[in-house]
PDB file of N, CA and C in Angstrom:
ATOM      1  N   ALA A 109      58.225  56.606  91.557  1.00 35.00           N
ATOM      2  CA  ALA A 109      57.294  57.081  92.566  1.00 35.00           C
ATOM      3  C   ALA A 109      55.982  57.440  91.913  1.00 35.00           C
ATOM      4  N   GLY A 110      54.898  57.270  92.629  1.00 38.00           N
ATOM      5  CA  GLY A 110      53.578  57.609  92.126  1.00 38.00           C
ATOM      6  C   GLY A 110      53.358  59.107  92.087  1.00 38.00           C
ATOM      7  N   ALA A 111      52.271  59.507  91.485  1.00 42.00           N
ATOM      8  CA  ALA A 111      51.983  60.935  91.337  1.00 42.00           C
ATOM      9  C   ALA A 111      50.976  61.393  92.381  1.00 42.00           C
ATOM     10  N   ASP A 112      51.326  61.288  93.644  1.00 53.00           N
ATOM     11  CA  ASP A 112      50.452  61.827  94.685  1.00 53.00           C
ATOM     12  C   ASP A 112      51.235  62.801  95.553  1.00 53.00           C
ATOM     13  N   ALA A 113      50.551  63.451  96.482  1.00 49.00           N
ATOM     14  CA  ALA A 113      51.174  64.507  97.282  1.00 49.00           C
ATOM     15  C   ALA A 113      52.316  63.987  98.153  1.00 49.00           C
ATOM     16  N   ALA A 114      52.361  62.700  98.417  1.00 53.00           N
ATOM     17  CA  ALA A 114      53.456  62.150  99.216  1.00 53.00           C
ATOM     18  C   ALA A 114      54.747  62.055  98.404  1.00 53.00           C
ATOM     19  N   ASP A 115      54.629  62.053  97.073  1.00 61.00           N
ATOM     20  CA  ASP A 115      55.795  61.878  96.217  1.00 61.00           C
ATOM     21  C   ASP A 115      56.319  63.172  95.601  1.00 61.00           C
ATOM     22  N   HIS A 116      55.501  64.203  95.556  1.00 64.00           N
ATOM     23  CA  HIS A 116      55.950  65.475  95.000  1.00 64.00           C
ATOM     24  C   HIS A 116      55.208  66.613  95.678  1.00 64.00           C
ATOM     25  N   LEU A 117      55.687  67.819  95.479  1.00 70.00           N
ATOM     26  CA  LEU A 117      55.087  68.985  96.117  1.00 70.00           C
ATOM     27  C   LEU A 117      54.792  70.021  95.052  1.00 70.00           C
ATOM     28  N   ASP A 118      53.549  70.440  94.985  1.00 74.00           N
ATOM     29  CA  ASP A 118      53.133  71.493  94.067  1.00 74.00           C
ATOM     30  C   ASP A 118      52.900  72.736  94.906  1.00 74.00           C
ATOM     31  N   LEU A 119      53.907  73.600  94.984  1.00 72.00           N
ATOM     32  CA  LEU A 119      53.869  74.785  95.832  1.00 72.00           C
ATOM     33  C   LEU A 119      53.532  75.992  94.984  1.00 72.00           C
ATOM     34  N   ALA A 120      52.466  76.707  95.357  1.00 71.00           N
ATOM     35  CA  ALA A 120      52.084  77.929  94.660  1.00 71.00           C
ATOM     36  C   ALA A 120      52.464  79.116  95.535  1.00 71.00           C
ATOM     37  N   VAL A 121      53.145  80.084  94.947  1.00 72.00           N
ATOM     38  CA  VAL A 121      53.535  81.295  95.657  1.00 72.00           C
ATOM     39  C   VAL A 121      53.013  82.470  94.848  1.00 72.00           C
ATOM     40  N   LYS A 122      52.312  83.391  95.524  1.00 68.00           N
ATOM     41  CA  LYS A 122      51.820  84.561  94.815  1.00 68.00           C
ATOM     42  C   LYS A 122      51.745  85.742  95.753  1.00 68.00           C
ATOM     43  N   ALA A 123      51.860  86.925  95.184  1.00 64.00           N
ATOM     44  CA  ALA A 123      51.655  88.150  95.960  1.00 64.00           C
ATOM     45  C   ALA A 123      50.157  88.402  95.999  1.00 64.00           C
ATOM     46  N   THR A 124      49.640  88.735  97.169  1.00 63.00           N
ATOM     47  CA  THR A 124      48.225  89.046  97.287  1.00 63.00           C
ATOM     48  C   THR A 124      48.011  90.506  96.909  1.00 63.00           C
ATOM     49  N   GLU A 125      46.798  90.987  97.045  1.00 64.00           N
ATOM     50  CA  GLU A 125      46.492  92.361  96.661  1.00 64.00           C
ATOM     51  C   GLU A 125      47.169  93.390  97.563  1.00 64.00           C
ATOM     52  N   ASP A 126      47.513  93.013  98.789  1.00 66.00           N
ATOM     53  CA  ASP A 126      48.192  93.935  99.700  1.00 66.00           C
ATOM     54  C   ASP A 126      49.697  93.842  99.490  1.00 66.00           C
ATOM     55  N   PRO A 127      50.376  94.964  99.233  1.00 57.00           N
ATOM     56  CA  PRO A 127      51.826  94.927  99.032  1.00 57.00           C
ATOM     57  C   PRO A 127      52.530  94.313 100.244  1.00 57.00           C
ATOM     58  N   GLY A 128      53.470  93.447 100.004  1.00 55.00           N
ATOM     59  CA  GLY A 128      54.227  92.829 101.079  1.00 55.00           C
ATOM     60  C   GLY A 128      53.533  91.667 101.754  1.00 55.00           C
ATOM     61  N   ASP A 129      52.379  91.255 101.256  1.00 63.00           N
ATOM     62  CA  ASP A 129      51.621  90.158 101.863  1.00 63.00           C
ATOM     63  C   ASP A 129      51.672  88.971 100.915  1.00 63.00           C
ATOM     64  N   TYR A 130      52.402  87.932 101.291  1.00 64.00           N
ATOM     65  CA  TYR A 130      52.605  86.794 100.404  1.00 64.00           C
ATOM     66  C   TYR A 130      51.860  85.571 100.887  1.00 64.00           C
ATOM     67  N   LEU A 131      51.437  84.750  99.956  1.00 71.00           N
ATOM     68  CA  LEU A 131      50.667  83.550 100.269  1.00 71.00           C
ATOM     69  C   LEU A 131      51.349  82.343  99.639  1.00 71.00           C
ATOM     70  N   PHE A 132      51.564  81.311 100.441  1.00 81.00           N
ATOM     71  CA  PHE A 132      52.085  80.032  99.973  1.00 81.00           C
ATOM     72  C   PHE A 132      50.951  79.029 100.109  1.00 81.00           C
ATOM     73  N   ARG A 133      50.759  78.176  99.114  1.00 85.00           N
ATOM     74  CA  ARG A 133      49.683  77.188  99.136  1.00 85.00           C
ATOM     75  C   ARG A 133      50.221  75.874  98.586  1.00 85.00           C
ATOM     76  N   TRP A 134      49.868  74.759  99.261  1.00 88.00           N
ATOM     77  CA  TRP A 134      50.296  73.453  98.773  1.00 88.00           C
ATOM     78  C   TRP A 134      49.321  72.384  99.232  1.00 88.00           C
ATOM     79  N   LEU A 135      49.304  71.287  98.510  1.00 89.00           N
ATOM     80  CA  LEU A 135      48.503  70.124  98.870  1.00 89.00           C
ATOM     81  C   LEU A 135      49.343  69.260  99.808  1.00 89.00           C
ATOM     82  N   SER A 136      48.857  69.072 101.025  1.00 91.00           N
ATOM     83  CA  SER A 136      49.600  68.277 101.997  1.00 91.00           C
ATOM     84  C   SER A 136      49.342  66.786 101.786  1.00 91.00           C
ATOM     85  N   ALA A 137      50.182  65.985 102.388  1.00 91.00           N
ATOM     86  CA  ALA A 137      50.037  64.535 102.314  1.00 91.00           C
ATOM     87  C   ALA A 137      50.078  63.962 103.727  1.00 91.00           C
ATOM     88  N   SER A 138      49.247  62.984 103.995  1.00 92.00           N
ATOM     89  CA  SER A 138      49.276  62.312 105.295  1.00 92.00           C
ATOM     90  C   SER A 138      50.654  61.713 105.516  1.00 92.00           C
ATOM     91  N   GLY A 139      51.130  61.770 106.753  1.00 92.00           N
ATOM     92  CA  GLY A 139      52.435  61.223 107.073  1.00 92.00           C
ATOM     93  C   GLY A 139      53.585  62.185 106.842  1.00 92.00           C
ATOM     94  N   ARG A 140      53.276  63.429 106.446  1.00 93.00           N
ATOM     95  CA  ARG A 140      54.308  64.437 106.234  1.00 93.00           C
ATOM     96  C   ARG A 140      54.122  65.586 107.224  1.00 93.00           C
ATOM     97  N   VAL A 141      55.226  66.224 107.587  1.00 94.00           N
ATOM     98  CA  VAL A 141      55.201  67.402 108.454  1.00 94.00           C
ATOM     99  C   VAL A 141      55.843  68.534 107.661  1.00 94.00           C
ATOM    100  N   TYR A 142      55.183  69.687 107.596  1.00 92.00           N
ATOM    101  CA  TYR A 142      55.618  70.825 106.804  1.00 92.00           C
ATOM    102  C   TYR A 142      56.024  71.967 107.733  1.00 92.00           C
ATOM    103  N   THR A 143      57.201  72.542 107.483  1.00 93.00           N
ATOM    104  CA  THR A 143      57.691  73.665 108.264  1.00 93.00           C
ATOM    105  C   THR A 143      58.077  74.782 107.310  1.00 93.00           C
ATOM    106  N   VAL A 144      57.456  75.958 107.461  1.00 90.00           N
ATOM    107  CA  VAL A 144      57.845  77.126 106.679  1.00 90.00           C
ATOM    108  C   VAL A 144      59.044  77.748 107.382  1.00 90.00           C
ATOM    109  N   MET A 145      60.091  78.018 106.617  1.00 90.00           N
ATOM    110  CA  MET A 145      61.319  78.593 107.176  1.00 90.00           C
ATOM    111  C   MET A 145      61.678  79.846 106.382  1.00 90.00           C
ATOM    112  N   ASN A 146      62.426  80.755 107.022  1.00 88.00           N
ATOM    113  CA  ASN A 146      62.857  81.945 106.300  1.00 88.00           C
ATOM    114  C   ASN A 146      64.281  82.334 106.659  1.00 88.00           C
ATOM    115  N   SER A 147      64.841  83.220 105.846  1.00 89.00           N
ATOM    116  CA  SER A 147      66.181  83.737 106.065  1.00 89.00           C
ATOM    117  C   SER A 147      66.305  85.043 105.291  1.00 89.00           C
ATOM    118  N   THR A 148      67.100  85.959 105.794  1.00 87.00           N
ATOM    119  CA  THR A 148      67.367  87.192 105.057  1.00 87.00           C
ATOM    120  C   THR A 148      68.659  87.095 104.259  1.00 87.00           C
ATOM    121  N   ASN A 149      69.344  85.947 104.378  1.00 89.00           N
ATOM    122  CA  ASN A 149      70.613  85.739 103.693  1.00 89.00           C
ATOM    123  C   ASN A 149      70.700  84.258 103.322  1.00 89.00           C
ATOM    124  N   LEU A 150      70.879  83.971 102.065  1.00 91.00           N
ATOM    125  CA  LEU A 150      70.915  82.570 101.622  1.00 91.00           C
ATOM    126  C   LEU A 150      72.134  81.811 102.143  1.00 91.00           C
ATOM    127  N   HIS A 151      73.116  82.513 102.684  1.00 93.00           N
ATOM    128  CA  HIS A 151      74.292  81.858 103.255  1.00 93.00           C
ATOM    129  C   HIS A 151      74.165  81.663 104.765  1.00 93.00           C
ATOM    130  N   ALA A 152      73.075  82.164 105.337  1.00 91.00           N
ATOM    131  CA  ALA A 152      72.834  82.044 106.784  1.00 91.00           C
ATOM    132  C   ALA A 152      71.901  80.864 107.037  1.00 91.00           C
ATOM    133  N   PRO A 153      71.826  80.403 108.278  1.00 92.00           N
ATOM    134  CA  PRO A 153      70.907  79.298 108.598  1.00 92.00           C
ATOM    135  C   PRO A 153      69.445  79.694 108.375  1.00 92.00           C
ATOM    136  N   TRP A 154      68.629  78.708 108.039  1.00 93.00           N
ATOM    137  CA  TRP A 154      67.192  78.906 107.899  1.00 93.00           C
ATOM    138  C   TRP A 154      66.561  78.844 109.288  1.00 93.00           C
ATOM    139  N   THR A 155      65.579  79.687 109.519  1.00 91.00           N
ATOM    140  CA  THR A 155      64.887  79.754 110.797  1.00 91.00           C
ATOM    141  C   THR A 155      63.423  79.381 110.602  1.00 91.00           C
ATOM    142  N   PRO A 156      62.887  78.461 111.396  1.00 91.00           N
ATOM    143  CA  PRO A 156      61.451  78.145 111.286  1.00 91.00           C
ATOM    144  C   PRO A 156      60.617  79.375 111.625  1.00 91.00           C
ATOM    145  N   VAL A 157      59.574  79.596 110.852  1.00 85.00           N
ATOM    146  CA  VAL A 157      58.636  80.675 111.161  1.00 85.00           C
ATOM    147  C   VAL A 157      57.907  80.267 112.437  1.00 85.00           C
ATOM    148  N   PRO A 158      57.903  81.121 113.462  1.00 80.00           N
ATOM    149  CA  PRO A 158      57.292  80.742 114.745  1.00 80.00           C
ATOM    150  C   PRO A 158      55.861  80.220 114.581  1.00 80.00           C
ATOM    151  N   ALA A 159      55.600  79.138 115.263  1.00 75.00           N
ATOM    152  CA  ALA A 159      54.255  78.537 115.314  1.00 75.00           C
ATOM    153  C   ALA A 159      53.732  78.107 113.948  1.00 75.00           C
ATOM    154  N   TYR A 160      54.628  77.772 112.988  1.00 82.00           N
ATOM    155  CA  TYR A 160      54.105  77.301 111.708  1.00 82.00           C
ATOM    156  C   TYR A 160      54.723  75.972 111.312  1.00 82.00           C
ATOM    157  N   VAL A 161      54.293  74.944 112.022  1.00 89.00           N
ATOM    158  CA  VAL A 161      54.595  73.559 111.679  1.00 89.00           C
ATOM    159  C   VAL A 161      53.245  72.892 111.478  1.00 89.00           C
ATOM    160  N   VAL A 162      53.043  72.261 110.315  1.00 90.00           N
ATOM    161  CA  VAL A 162      51.739  71.721 109.948  1.00 90.00           C
ATOM    162  C   VAL A 162      51.863  70.232 109.637  1.00 90.00           C
ATOM    163  N   PHE A 163      50.940  69.447 110.166  1.00 93.00           N
ATOM    164  CA  PHE A 163      50.891  68.020 109.859  1.00 93.00           C
ATOM    165  C   PHE A 163      49.987  67.810 108.651  1.00 93.00           C
ATOM    166  N   GLY A 164      50.470  67.028 107.692  1.00 94.00           N
ATOM    167  CA  GLY A 164      49.711  66.777 106.478  1.00 94.00           C
ATOM    168  C   GLY A 164      48.495  65.913 106.731  1.00 94.00           C
ATOM    169  N   ASP A 165      47.425  66.225 105.996  1.00 94.00           N
ATOM    170  CA  ASP A 165      46.183  65.462 106.128  1.00 94.00           C
ATOM    171  C   ASP A 165      45.477  65.270 104.783  1.00 94.00           C
ATOM    172  N   GLY A 166      46.185  65.572 103.684  1.00 92.00           N
ATOM    173  CA  GLY A 166      45.587  65.427 102.367  1.00 92.00           C
ATOM    174  C   GLY A 166      44.818  66.644 101.894  1.00 92.00           C
ATOM    175  N   HIS A 167      44.785  67.706 102.698  1.00 92.00           N
ATOM    176  CA  HIS A 167      44.085  68.937 102.333  1.00 92.00           C
ATOM    177  C   HIS A 167      45.080  70.031 101.948  1.00 92.00           C
ATOM    178  N   VAL A 168      44.581  71.046 101.262  1.00 89.00           N
ATOM    179  CA  VAL A 168      45.408  72.184 100.888  1.00 89.00           C
ATOM    180  C   VAL A 168      45.733  72.989 102.140  1.00 89.00           C
ATOM    181  N   LYS A 169      46.993  73.381 102.274  1.00 88.00           N
ATOM    182  CA  LYS A 169      47.462  74.184 103.402  1.00 88.00           C
ATOM    183  C   LYS A 169      47.879  75.563 102.894  1.00 88.00           C
ATOM    184  N   TYR A 170      47.763  76.551 103.762  1.00 85.00           N
ATOM    185  CA  TYR A 170      48.069  77.931 103.398  1.00 85.00           C
ATOM    186  C   TYR A 170      49.018  78.549 104.416  1.00 85.00           C
ATOM    187  N   PHE A 171      49.858  79.459 103.949  1.00 85.00           N
ATOM    188  CA  PHE A 171      50.708  80.262 104.829  1.00 85.00           C
ATOM    189  C   PHE A 171      50.688  81.689 104.304  1.00 85.00           C
ATOM    190  N   THR A 172      50.347  82.626 105.164  1.00 81.00           N
ATOM    191  CA  THR A 172      50.354  84.037 104.806  1.00 81.00           C
ATOM    192  C   THR A 172      51.285  84.763 105.754  1.00 81.00           C
ATOM    193  N   ASN A 173      52.145  85.592 105.210  1.00 73.00           N
ATOM    194  CA  ASN A 173      53.066  86.363 106.043  1.00 73.00           C
ATOM    195  C   ASN A 173      53.015  87.813 105.592  1.00 73.00           C
ATOM    196  N   SER A 174      52.369  88.653 106.380  1.00 65.00           N
ATOM    197  CA  SER A 174      52.274  90.066 106.022  1.00 65.00           C
ATOM    198  C   SER A 174      53.358  90.904 106.692  1.00 65.00           C
ATOM    199  N   ALA A 175      54.140  90.302 107.565  1.00 63.00           N
ATOM    200  CA  ALA A 175      55.204  91.032 108.264  1.00 63.00           C
ATOM    201  C   ALA A 175      56.512  90.843 107.518  1.00 63.00           C
ATOM    202  N   VAL A 176      56.714  91.602 106.466  1.00 61.00           N
ATOM    203  CA  VAL A 176      57.909  91.486 105.642  1.00 61.00           C
ATOM    204  C   VAL A 176      58.966  92.452 106.168  1.00 61.00           C
ATOM    205  N   ALA A 177      60.159  91.949 106.401  1.00 62.00           N
ATOM    206  CA  ALA A 177      61.258  92.776 106.901  1.00 62.00           C
ATOM    207  C   ALA A 177      61.786  93.680 105.788  1.00 62.00           C
ATOM    208  N   ASP A 178      62.529  94.709 106.196  1.00 70.00           N
ATOM    209  CA  ASP A 178      63.192  95.555 105.211  1.00 70.00           C
ATOM    210  C   ASP A 178      64.187  94.696 104.435  1.00 70.00           C
ATOM    211  N   GLY A 179      64.263  94.894 103.154  1.00 72.00           N
ATOM    212  CA  GLY A 179      65.163  94.108 102.335  1.00 72.00           C
ATOM    213  C   GLY A 179      64.532  92.778 101.947  1.00 72.00           C
ATOM    214  N   ALA A 180      65.349  91.897 101.403  1.00 77.00           N
ATOM    215  CA  ALA A 180      64.863  90.606 100.918  1.00 77.00           C
ATOM    216  C   ALA A 180      64.670  89.612 102.056  1.00 77.00           C
ATOM    217  N   THR A 181      63.607  88.834 101.953  1.00 81.00           N
ATOM    218  CA  THR A 181      63.390  87.700 102.844  1.00 81.00           C
ATOM    219  C   THR A 181      63.131  86.491 101.956  1.00 81.00           C
ATOM    220  N   PHE A 182      63.856  85.413 102.191  1.00 84.00           N
ATOM    221  CA  PHE A 182      63.724  84.190 101.418  1.00 84.00           C
ATOM    222  C   PHE A 182      62.949  83.172 102.239  1.00 84.00           C
ATOM    223  N   TYR A 183      62.156  82.344 101.565  1.00 85.00           N
ATOM    224  CA  TYR A 183      61.349  81.333 102.247  1.00 85.00           C
ATOM    225  C   TYR A 183      61.612  79.967 101.635  1.00 85.00           C
ATOM    226  N   ARG A 184      61.438  78.948 102.455  1.00 88.00           N
ATOM    227  CA  ARG A 184      61.459  77.582 101.945  1.00 88.00           C
ATOM    228  C   ARG A 184      60.475  76.772 102.766  1.00 88.00           C
ATOM    229  N   LEU A 185      59.989  75.722 102.159  1.00 89.00           N
ATOM    230  CA  LEU A 185      59.069  74.801 102.838  1.00 89.00           C
ATOM    231  C   LEU A 185      59.814  73.497 103.033  1.00 89.00           C
ATOM    232  N   GLN A 186      60.060  73.159 104.281  1.00 91.00           N
ATOM    233  CA  GLN A 186      60.738  71.907 104.623  1.00 91.00           C
ATOM    234  C   GLN A 186      59.685  70.834 104.806  1.00 91.00           C
ATOM    235  N   VAL A 187      59.913  69.660 104.228  1.00 92.00           N
ATOM    236  CA  VAL A 187      58.976  68.545 104.332  1.00 92.00           C
ATOM    237  C   VAL A 187      59.709  67.376 104.967  1.00 92.00           C
ATOM    238  N   ASP A 188      59.135  66.856 106.050  1.00 93.00           N
ATOM    239  CA  ASP A 188      59.712  65.711 106.752  1.00 93.00           C
ATOM    240  C   ASP A 188      58.682  64.605 106.839  1.00 93.00           C
ATOM    241  N   VAL A 189      59.150  63.376 107.008  1.00 92.00           N
ATOM    242  CA  VAL A 189      58.271  62.234 107.216  1.00 92.00           C
ATOM    243  C   VAL A 189      57.981  62.159 108.713  1.00 92.00           C
ATOM    244  N   GLU A 190      56.699  61.946 109.064  1.00 87.00           N
ATOM    245  CA  GLU A 190      56.332  61.830 110.481  1.00 87.00           C
ATOM    246  C   GLU A 190      57.023  60.648 111.105  1.00 87.00           C
TER     247      GLU A 190
END
């Protein structure tokens, strides 16, 4: 596979200056659909974050979630082909 955004994902995750406010950043690819999902238990089903499905266009995409639940919250970025 070639080395472009359609073939791999470079996901950056960092804590911002505000405690509990996390930022996810990635380079999107045309023809891909990105869904941020979360779960409070890795053995439970993943749930899409409401209203956060993004169509790739070759630009950098961002996700910020400042509403962190008590305890651990796990995130994943699902990538599908359009």
